[in-house]
Short mmCIF file of C-alpha atoms and ligand atoms in Angstrom, two decimals:
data_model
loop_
_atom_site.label_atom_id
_atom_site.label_comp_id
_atom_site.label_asym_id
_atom_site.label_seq_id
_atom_site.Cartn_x
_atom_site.Cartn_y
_atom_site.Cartn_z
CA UNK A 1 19.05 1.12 -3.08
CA UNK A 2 17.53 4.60 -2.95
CA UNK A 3 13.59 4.24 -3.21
CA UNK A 4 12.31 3.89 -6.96
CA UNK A 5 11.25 7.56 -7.18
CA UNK A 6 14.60 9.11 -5.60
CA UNK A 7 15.94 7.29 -7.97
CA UNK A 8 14.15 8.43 -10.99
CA UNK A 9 14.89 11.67 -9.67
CA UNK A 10 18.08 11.46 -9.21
CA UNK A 11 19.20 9.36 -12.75
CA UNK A 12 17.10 12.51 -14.47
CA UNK A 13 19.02 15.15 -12.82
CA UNK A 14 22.00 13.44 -13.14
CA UNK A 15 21.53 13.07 -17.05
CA UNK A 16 20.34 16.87 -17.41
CA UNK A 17 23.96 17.61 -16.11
CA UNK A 18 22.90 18.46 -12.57
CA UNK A 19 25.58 16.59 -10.30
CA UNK A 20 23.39 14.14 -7.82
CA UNK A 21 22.70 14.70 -4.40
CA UNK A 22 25.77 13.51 -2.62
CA UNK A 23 23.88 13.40 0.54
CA UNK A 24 20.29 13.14 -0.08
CA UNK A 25 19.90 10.66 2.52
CA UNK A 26 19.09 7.48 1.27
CA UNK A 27 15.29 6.11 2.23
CA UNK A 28 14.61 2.42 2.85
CA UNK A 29 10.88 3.57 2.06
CA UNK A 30 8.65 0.60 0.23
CA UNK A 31 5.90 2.18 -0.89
CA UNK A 32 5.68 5.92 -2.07
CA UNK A 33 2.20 7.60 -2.76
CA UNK A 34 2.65 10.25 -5.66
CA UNK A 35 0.42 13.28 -4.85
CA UNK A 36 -0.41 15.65 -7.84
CA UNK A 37 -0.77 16.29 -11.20
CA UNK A 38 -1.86 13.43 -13.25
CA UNK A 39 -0.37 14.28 -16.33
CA UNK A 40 2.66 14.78 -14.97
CA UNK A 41 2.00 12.41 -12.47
CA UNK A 42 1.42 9.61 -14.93
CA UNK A 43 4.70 10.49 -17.08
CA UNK A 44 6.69 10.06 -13.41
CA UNK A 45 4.95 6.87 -12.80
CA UNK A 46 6.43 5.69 -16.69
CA UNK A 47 9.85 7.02 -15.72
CA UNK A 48 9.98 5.29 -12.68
CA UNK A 49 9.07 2.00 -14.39
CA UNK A 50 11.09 2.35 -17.50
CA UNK A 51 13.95 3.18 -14.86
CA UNK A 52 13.60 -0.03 -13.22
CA UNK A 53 13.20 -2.13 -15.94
CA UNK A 54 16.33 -0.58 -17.51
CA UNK A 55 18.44 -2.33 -14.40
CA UNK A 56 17.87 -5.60 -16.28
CA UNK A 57 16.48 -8.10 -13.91
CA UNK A 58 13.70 -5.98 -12.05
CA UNK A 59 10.08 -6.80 -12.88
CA UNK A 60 7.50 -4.23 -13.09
CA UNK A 61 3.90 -4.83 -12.77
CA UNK A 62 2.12 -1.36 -14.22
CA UNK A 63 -2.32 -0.71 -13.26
CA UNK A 64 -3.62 1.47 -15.00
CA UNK A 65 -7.13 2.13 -15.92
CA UNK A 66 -6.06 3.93 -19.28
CA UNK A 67 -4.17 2.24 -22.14
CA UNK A 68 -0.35 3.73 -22.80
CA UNK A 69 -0.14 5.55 -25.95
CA UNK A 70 3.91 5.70 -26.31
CA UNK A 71 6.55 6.39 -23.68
CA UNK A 72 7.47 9.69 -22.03
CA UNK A 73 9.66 11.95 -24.32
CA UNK A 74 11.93 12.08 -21.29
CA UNK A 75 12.51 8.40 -21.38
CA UNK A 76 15.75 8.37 -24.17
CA UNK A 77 16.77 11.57 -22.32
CA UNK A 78 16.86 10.03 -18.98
CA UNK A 79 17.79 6.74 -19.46
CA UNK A 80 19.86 6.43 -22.97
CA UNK A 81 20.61 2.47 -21.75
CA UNK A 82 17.07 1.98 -22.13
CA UNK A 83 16.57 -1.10 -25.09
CA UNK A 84 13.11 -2.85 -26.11
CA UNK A 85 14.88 -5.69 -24.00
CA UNK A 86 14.35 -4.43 -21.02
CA UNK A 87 10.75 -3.16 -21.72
CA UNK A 88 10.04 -6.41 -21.78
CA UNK A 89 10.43 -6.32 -18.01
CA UNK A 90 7.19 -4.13 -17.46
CA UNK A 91 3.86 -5.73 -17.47
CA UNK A 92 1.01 -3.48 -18.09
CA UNK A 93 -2.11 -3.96 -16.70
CA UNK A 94 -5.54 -2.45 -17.50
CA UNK A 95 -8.58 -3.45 -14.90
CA UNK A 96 -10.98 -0.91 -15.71
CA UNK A 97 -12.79 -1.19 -12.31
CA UNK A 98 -11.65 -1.53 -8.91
CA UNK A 99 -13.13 -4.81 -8.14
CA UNK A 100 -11.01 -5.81 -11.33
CA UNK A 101 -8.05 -4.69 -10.26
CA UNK A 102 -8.73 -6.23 -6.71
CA UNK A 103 -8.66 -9.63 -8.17
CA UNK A 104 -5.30 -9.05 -10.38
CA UNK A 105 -3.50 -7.69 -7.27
CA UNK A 106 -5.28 -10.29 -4.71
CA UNK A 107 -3.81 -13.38 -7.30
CA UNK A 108 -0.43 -11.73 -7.77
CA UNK A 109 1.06 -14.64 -5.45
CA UNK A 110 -0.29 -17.35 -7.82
CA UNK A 111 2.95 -19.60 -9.13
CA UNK A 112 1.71 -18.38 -12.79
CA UNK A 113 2.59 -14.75 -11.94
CA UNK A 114 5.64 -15.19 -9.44
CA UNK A 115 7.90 -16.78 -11.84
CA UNK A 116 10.04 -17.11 -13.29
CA UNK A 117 10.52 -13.69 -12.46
CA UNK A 118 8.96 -12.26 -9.12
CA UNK A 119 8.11 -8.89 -9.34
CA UNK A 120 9.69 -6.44 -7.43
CA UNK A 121 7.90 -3.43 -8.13
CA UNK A 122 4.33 -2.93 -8.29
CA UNK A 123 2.95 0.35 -10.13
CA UNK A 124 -1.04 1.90 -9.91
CA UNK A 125 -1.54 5.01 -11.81
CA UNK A 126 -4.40 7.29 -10.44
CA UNK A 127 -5.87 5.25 -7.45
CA UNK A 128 -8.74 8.06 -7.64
CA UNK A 129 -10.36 6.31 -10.64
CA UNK A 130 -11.12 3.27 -9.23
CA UNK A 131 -11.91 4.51 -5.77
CA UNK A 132 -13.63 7.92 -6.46
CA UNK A 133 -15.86 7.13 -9.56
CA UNK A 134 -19.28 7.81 -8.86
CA UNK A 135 -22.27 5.07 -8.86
CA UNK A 136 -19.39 2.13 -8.92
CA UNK A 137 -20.51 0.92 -5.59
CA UNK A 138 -20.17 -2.94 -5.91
CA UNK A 139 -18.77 -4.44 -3.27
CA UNK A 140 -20.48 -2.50 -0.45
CA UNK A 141 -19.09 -0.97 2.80
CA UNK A 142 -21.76 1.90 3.57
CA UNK A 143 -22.23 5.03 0.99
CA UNK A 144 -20.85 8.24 -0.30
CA UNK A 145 -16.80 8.82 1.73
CA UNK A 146 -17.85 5.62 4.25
CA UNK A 147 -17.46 3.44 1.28
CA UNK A 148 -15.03 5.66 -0.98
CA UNK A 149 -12.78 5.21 2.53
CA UNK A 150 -13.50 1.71 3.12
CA UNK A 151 -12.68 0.87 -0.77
CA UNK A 152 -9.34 2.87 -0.40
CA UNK A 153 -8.41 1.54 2.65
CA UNK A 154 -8.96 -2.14 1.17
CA UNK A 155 -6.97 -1.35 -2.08
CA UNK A 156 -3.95 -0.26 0.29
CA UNK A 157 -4.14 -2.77 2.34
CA UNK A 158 -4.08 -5.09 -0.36
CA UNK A 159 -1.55 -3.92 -1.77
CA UNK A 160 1.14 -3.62 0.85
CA UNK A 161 0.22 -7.18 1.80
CA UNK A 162 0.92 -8.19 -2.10
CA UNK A 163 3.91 -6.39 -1.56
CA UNK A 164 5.22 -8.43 1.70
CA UNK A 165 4.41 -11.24 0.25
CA UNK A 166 6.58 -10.87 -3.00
CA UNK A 167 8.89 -9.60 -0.46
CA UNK A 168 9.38 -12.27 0.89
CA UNK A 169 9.55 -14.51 -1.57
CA UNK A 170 12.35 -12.53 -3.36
CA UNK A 171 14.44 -12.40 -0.69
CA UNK A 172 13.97 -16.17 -0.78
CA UNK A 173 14.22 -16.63 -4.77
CA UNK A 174 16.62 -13.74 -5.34
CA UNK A 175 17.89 -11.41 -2.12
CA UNK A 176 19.55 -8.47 -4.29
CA UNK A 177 15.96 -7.52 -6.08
CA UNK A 178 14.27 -7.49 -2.97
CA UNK A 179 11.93 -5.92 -1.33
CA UNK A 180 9.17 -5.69 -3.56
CA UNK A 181 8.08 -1.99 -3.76
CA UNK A 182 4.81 -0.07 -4.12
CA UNK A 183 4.67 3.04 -5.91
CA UNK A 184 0.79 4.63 -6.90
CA UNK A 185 -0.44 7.98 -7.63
CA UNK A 186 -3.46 10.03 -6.43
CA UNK A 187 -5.17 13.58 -7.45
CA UNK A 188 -7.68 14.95 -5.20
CA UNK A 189 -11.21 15.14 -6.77
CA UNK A 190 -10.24 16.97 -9.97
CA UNK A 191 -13.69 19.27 -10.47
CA UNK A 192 -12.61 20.41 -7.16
CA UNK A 193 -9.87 22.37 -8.28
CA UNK A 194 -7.02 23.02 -5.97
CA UNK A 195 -7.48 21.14 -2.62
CA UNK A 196 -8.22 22.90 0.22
CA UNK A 197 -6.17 22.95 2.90
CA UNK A 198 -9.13 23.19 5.52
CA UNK A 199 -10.61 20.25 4.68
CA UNK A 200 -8.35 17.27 3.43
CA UNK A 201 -9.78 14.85 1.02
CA UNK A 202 -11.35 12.19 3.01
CA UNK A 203 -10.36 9.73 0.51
CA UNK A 204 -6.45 10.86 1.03
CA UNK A 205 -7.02 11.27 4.45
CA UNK A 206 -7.37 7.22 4.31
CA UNK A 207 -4.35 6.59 1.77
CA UNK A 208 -2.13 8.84 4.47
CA UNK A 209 -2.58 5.79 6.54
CA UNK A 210 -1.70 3.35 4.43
CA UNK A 211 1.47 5.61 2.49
CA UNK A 212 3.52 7.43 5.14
CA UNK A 213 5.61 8.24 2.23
CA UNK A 214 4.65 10.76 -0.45
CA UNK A 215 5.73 12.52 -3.12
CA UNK A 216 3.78 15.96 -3.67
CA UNK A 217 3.89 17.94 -6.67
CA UNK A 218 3.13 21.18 -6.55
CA UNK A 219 2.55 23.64 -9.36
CA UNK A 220 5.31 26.18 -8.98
CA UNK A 221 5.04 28.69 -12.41
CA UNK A 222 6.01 28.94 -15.76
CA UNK A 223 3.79 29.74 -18.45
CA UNK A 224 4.91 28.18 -21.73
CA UNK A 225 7.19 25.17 -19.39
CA UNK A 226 4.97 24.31 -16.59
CA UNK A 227 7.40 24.06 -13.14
CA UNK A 228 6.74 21.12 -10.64
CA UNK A 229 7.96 21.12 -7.43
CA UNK A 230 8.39 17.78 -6.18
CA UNK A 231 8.45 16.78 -2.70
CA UNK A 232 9.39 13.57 -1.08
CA UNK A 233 8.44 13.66 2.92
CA UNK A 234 7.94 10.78 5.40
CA UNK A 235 11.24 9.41 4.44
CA UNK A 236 12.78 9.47 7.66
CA UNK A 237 10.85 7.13 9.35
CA UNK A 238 12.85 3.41 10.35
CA UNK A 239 15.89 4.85 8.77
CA UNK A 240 19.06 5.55 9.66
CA UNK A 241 19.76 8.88 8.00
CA UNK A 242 17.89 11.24 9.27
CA UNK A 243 17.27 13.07 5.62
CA UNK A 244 15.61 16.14 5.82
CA UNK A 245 12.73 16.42 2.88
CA UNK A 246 14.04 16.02 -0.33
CA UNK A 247 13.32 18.31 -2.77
CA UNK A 248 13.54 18.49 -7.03
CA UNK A 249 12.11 20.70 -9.97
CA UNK A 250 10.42 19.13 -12.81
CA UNK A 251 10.00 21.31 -15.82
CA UNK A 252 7.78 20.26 -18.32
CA UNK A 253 8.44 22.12 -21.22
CA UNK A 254 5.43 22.07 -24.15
CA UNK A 255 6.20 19.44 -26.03
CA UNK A 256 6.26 17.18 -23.36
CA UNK A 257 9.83 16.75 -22.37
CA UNK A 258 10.31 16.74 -18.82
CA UNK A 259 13.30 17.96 -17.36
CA UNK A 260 14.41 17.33 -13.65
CA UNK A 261 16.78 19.53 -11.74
CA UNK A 262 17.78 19.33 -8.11
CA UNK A 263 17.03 22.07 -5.92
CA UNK B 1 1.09 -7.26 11.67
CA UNK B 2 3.88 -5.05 13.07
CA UNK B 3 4.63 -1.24 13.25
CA UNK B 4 1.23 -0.22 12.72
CA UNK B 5 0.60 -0.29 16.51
CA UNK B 6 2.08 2.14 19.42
CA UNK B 7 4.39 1.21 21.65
CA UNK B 8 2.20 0.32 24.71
CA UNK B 9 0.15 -2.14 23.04
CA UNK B 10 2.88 -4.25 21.12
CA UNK B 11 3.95 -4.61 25.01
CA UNK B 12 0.74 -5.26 26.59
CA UNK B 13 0.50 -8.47 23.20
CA UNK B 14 4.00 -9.38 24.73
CA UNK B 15 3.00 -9.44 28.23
CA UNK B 16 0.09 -11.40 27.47
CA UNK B 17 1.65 -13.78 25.36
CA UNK B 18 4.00 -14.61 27.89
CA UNK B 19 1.76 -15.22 30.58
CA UNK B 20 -0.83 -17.34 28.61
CA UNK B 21 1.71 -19.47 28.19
CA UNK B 22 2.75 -20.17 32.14
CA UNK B 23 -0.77 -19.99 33.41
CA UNK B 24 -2.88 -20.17 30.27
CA UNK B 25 -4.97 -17.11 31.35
CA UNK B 26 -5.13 -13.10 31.44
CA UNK B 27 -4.50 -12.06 34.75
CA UNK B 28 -6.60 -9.30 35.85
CA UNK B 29 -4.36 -6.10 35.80
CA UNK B 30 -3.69 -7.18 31.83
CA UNK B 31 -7.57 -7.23 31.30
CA UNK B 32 -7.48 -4.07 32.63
CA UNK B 33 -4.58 -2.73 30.28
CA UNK B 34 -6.46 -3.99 27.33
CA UNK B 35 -10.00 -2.33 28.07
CA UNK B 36 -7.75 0.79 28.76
CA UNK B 37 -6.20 0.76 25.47
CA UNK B 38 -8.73 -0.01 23.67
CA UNK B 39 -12.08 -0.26 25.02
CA UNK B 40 -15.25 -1.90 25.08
CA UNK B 41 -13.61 -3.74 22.19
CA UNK B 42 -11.09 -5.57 24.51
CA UNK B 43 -14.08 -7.95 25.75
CA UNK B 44 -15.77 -8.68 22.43
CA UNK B 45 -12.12 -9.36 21.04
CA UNK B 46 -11.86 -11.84 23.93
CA UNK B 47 -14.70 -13.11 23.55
CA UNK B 48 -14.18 -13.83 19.99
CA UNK B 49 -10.62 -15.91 20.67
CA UNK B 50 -12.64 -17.70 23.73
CA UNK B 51 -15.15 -18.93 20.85
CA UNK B 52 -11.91 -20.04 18.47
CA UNK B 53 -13.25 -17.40 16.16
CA UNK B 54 -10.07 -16.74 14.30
CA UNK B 55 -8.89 -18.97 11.41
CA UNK B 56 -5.13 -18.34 9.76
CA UNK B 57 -5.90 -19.46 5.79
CA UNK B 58 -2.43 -20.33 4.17
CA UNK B 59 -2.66 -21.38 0.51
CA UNK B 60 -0.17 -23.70 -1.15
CA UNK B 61 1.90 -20.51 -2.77
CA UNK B 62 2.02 -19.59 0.98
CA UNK B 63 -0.21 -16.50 0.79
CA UNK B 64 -1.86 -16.14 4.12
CA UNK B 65 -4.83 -14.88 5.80
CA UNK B 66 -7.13 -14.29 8.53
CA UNK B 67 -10.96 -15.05 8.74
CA UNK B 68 -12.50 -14.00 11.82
CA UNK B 69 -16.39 -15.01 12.37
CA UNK B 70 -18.28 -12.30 13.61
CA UNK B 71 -21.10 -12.77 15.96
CA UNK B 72 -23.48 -12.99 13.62
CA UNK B 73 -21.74 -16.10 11.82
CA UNK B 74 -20.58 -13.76 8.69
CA UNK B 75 -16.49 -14.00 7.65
CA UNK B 76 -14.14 -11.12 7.85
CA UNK B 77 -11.00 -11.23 6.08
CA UNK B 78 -7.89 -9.72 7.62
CA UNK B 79 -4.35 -9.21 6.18
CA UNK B 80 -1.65 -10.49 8.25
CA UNK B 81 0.87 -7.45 7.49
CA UNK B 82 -1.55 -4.24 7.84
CA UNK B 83 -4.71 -3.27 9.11
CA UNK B 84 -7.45 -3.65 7.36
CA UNK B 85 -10.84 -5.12 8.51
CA UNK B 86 -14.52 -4.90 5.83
CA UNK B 87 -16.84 -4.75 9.00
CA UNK B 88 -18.86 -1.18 9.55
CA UNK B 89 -17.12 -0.61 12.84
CA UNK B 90 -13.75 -0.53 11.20
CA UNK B 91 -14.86 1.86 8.27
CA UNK B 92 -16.75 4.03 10.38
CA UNK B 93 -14.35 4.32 14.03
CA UNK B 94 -11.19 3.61 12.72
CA UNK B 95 -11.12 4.93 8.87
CA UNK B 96 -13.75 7.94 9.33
CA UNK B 97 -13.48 9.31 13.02
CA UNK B 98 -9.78 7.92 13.45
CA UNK B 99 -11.05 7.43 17.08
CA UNK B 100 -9.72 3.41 17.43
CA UNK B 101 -6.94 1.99 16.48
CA UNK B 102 -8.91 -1.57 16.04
CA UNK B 103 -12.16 -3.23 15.54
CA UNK B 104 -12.70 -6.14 17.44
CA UNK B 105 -11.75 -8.78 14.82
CA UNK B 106 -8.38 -6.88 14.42
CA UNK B 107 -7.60 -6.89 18.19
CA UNK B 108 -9.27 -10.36 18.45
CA UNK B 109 -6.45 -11.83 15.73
CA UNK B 110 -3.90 -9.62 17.70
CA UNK B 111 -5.00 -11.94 21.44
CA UNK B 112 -5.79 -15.15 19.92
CA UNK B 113 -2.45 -14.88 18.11
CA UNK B 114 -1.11 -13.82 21.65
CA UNK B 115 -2.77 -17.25 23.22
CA UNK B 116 -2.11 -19.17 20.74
CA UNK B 117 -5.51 -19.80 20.15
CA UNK B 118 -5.58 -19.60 16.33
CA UNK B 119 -7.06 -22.00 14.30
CA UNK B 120 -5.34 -23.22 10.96
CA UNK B 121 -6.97 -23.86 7.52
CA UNK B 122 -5.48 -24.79 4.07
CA UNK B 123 -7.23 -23.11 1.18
CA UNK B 124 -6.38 -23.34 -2.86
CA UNK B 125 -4.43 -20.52 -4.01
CA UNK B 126 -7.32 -19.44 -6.26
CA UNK B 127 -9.99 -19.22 -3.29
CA UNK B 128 -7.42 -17.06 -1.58
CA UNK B 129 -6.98 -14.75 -4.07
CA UNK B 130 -11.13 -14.64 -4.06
CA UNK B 131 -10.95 -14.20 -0.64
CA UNK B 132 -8.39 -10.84 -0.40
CA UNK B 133 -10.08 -9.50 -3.14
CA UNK B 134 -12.96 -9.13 -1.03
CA UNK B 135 -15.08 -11.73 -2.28
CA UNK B 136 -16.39 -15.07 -1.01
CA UNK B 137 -15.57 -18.38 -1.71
CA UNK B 138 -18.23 -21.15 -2.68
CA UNK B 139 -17.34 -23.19 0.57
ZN1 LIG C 301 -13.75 -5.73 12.06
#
């Protein structure tokens, strides 16, 4: 199984009429880091869960600081299969700080939240607000970057041990959904505008660590239909194709609709 | 904890495994490997796993953990499949400056692993899940 976003990517382009990548190499990749946009970043992150949820047995455990309105537009586009059945599948959650969403991640493994079905993909939208907001220090670990870094550092690392455990335990409980993947989103400080490229975001800098695998969107035109391009680099690493970066368009028209093309 | 580490010191872990376990001690040209790769931290790691310093927490779900003591007699948490450690050295060497691959609580749960030397504690589920979360448990 491709990794969740390839995926995505690949079932939207598919659907638009685009034929799929017959050789986009194939990434064993657990955990992606979504770089960009949060907008557009946030409607991915919905495709991506409404696209595993619509395989049937696939659990999907959504953070996210902000409640969801409704669905992505894109969602009956991409994935006509799609039924409230399989929404059920997706479990939202809604910590509004980081030390809250700390504890939900920390007591994943708990029997109460491991069956009957394990999950076996775990979603955070915008990791920068819960580790960047300002005066939420809490839990310590030195000021300013020292503890935005430390905080970020934690939140990965508990995370991708979450993820190995209900790795684990899936390919004990149920072989063919595992391994548990990881799939969150980050935007550089947005005041800050663009990032520069001279001095990388200390915060990211930390999450690089964690994520070798990201997805980067990129603003590349359009005026009335904003174009994404979307990146996916990292991938080769511990895998047997060696797939050069993988690249797609997103075009997000004005009312929403996003459309994905392979490039 | 795999893959996070380079080559040479996944080998050096090996080597000292291995010969803990015929003549349950370092011999002198590992010491020296381990202060070259990484420092003044190889001796406070060591002395750390001399002390029994490192605890393995499992909880009934089978979540586990580490909990090194520090020097000072406070608790560190450590995953057991990626690097993370809450003490300053960590945040400020190894996340800021990217100038050490480990603090000494990481590299002492690396050795005492190594030796053997790990101590084993059975916690609830619920004062795990305190415990990862960064917290601390009533105990
Ligand atoms: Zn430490």
């Amino acid at each position: 199984m491709a990794d969740i976003l390839t995926h995505v990517f690949r079932t939207c382009a598919a659907q638009s009429g685009q034929a799929p990548h017959a050789s986009g190499g194939q990434s064993s990749s657990r955990s992606v880091l979504l770089v960009g946009d949060r907008g557009t970043s946030r409607s991915v992150l919905l495709l991506a869960a409404l696209s595993a949820a619509s395989q049937g047995r696939v659990k999907v455990l959504f953070f996210t600081r902000t409640q969801i309105q409704s669905l992505p537009r894109s969602a009956h586009t991409c994935l006509p299969a799609l039924s409230p059945a399989n929404l059920k599948m997706i479990k939202f959650y809604y910590p509004q700080t980081v030390e809250e969403l700390q504890q939900q991640v920390a007591s994943l493994h708990e029997p109460a939240n491991t069956s009957p079905t394990t999950p076996s993909l775990i979603i955070v939208d915008r990791l920068q607000s819960f580790l960047c907001t300002q005066g939420g220090g809490g839990g310590g670990g030195g000021h300013g970057h020292q503890g935005e870094q430390s905080r970020a550092a934690h939140l990965s690392a508990l995370l991708h041990d979450t993820a190995a455990f209900l790795t684990q335990l899936l390919e004990r409980r149920t072989p063919g959904l595992a391994p548990c993947r990881l799939l969150a989103s980050f935007q550089s400080d947005p005041e800050a505008g663009p990032a520069d490229p001279g001095r990388p975001d200390p915060v990211l800098a930390v999450l690089d660590r964690y994520f070798p695998v990201q997805c980067r969107l990129e603003r590349a035109g359009g005026y009335l239909e904003e174009v994404w391009r979307v990146n996916l680099t990292g991938t080769t690493e511990g895998t047997d194709h060696a797939d050069a970066p993988q690249e797609w368009q997103l075009v997000v028209s004005p009312d929403g609709l996003i459309e994905v093309r392979s490039v | 904890m795999r893959s996070f580490l380079p080559a040479v010191a996944e080998q050096l872990f090996k080597d000292i495994q291995k010969t803990y376990e015929e003549k349950s001690q370092i011999p002198d040209d590992l010491l020296i490997a381990l202060k070259f790769v990484f420092g003044s931290c190889a001796v406070q790691a060591l002395d750390l796993v001399d002390k029994h310093s490192v605890t393995c927490l499992s909880s009934p779900s089978g979540r586990k953990a580490f909990q090194v003591m520090g020097g000072s007699g406070r608790l560190y948490t450590c995953f057991t499949s990626c690097h993370y450690c809450p003490c300053p050295a960590f945040a400020y060497t190894v996340l800021r400056r990217n100038e050490g691959l480990l603090c000494k609580h990481l590299l002492g749960v690396y050795l005492s692993q190594a030796m053997g030397l790990t101590q084993q504690e059975s916690i609830s589920d619920q004062d795990i899940s305190t415990l990862l979360a960064g917290g601390a448990t009533a105990s």
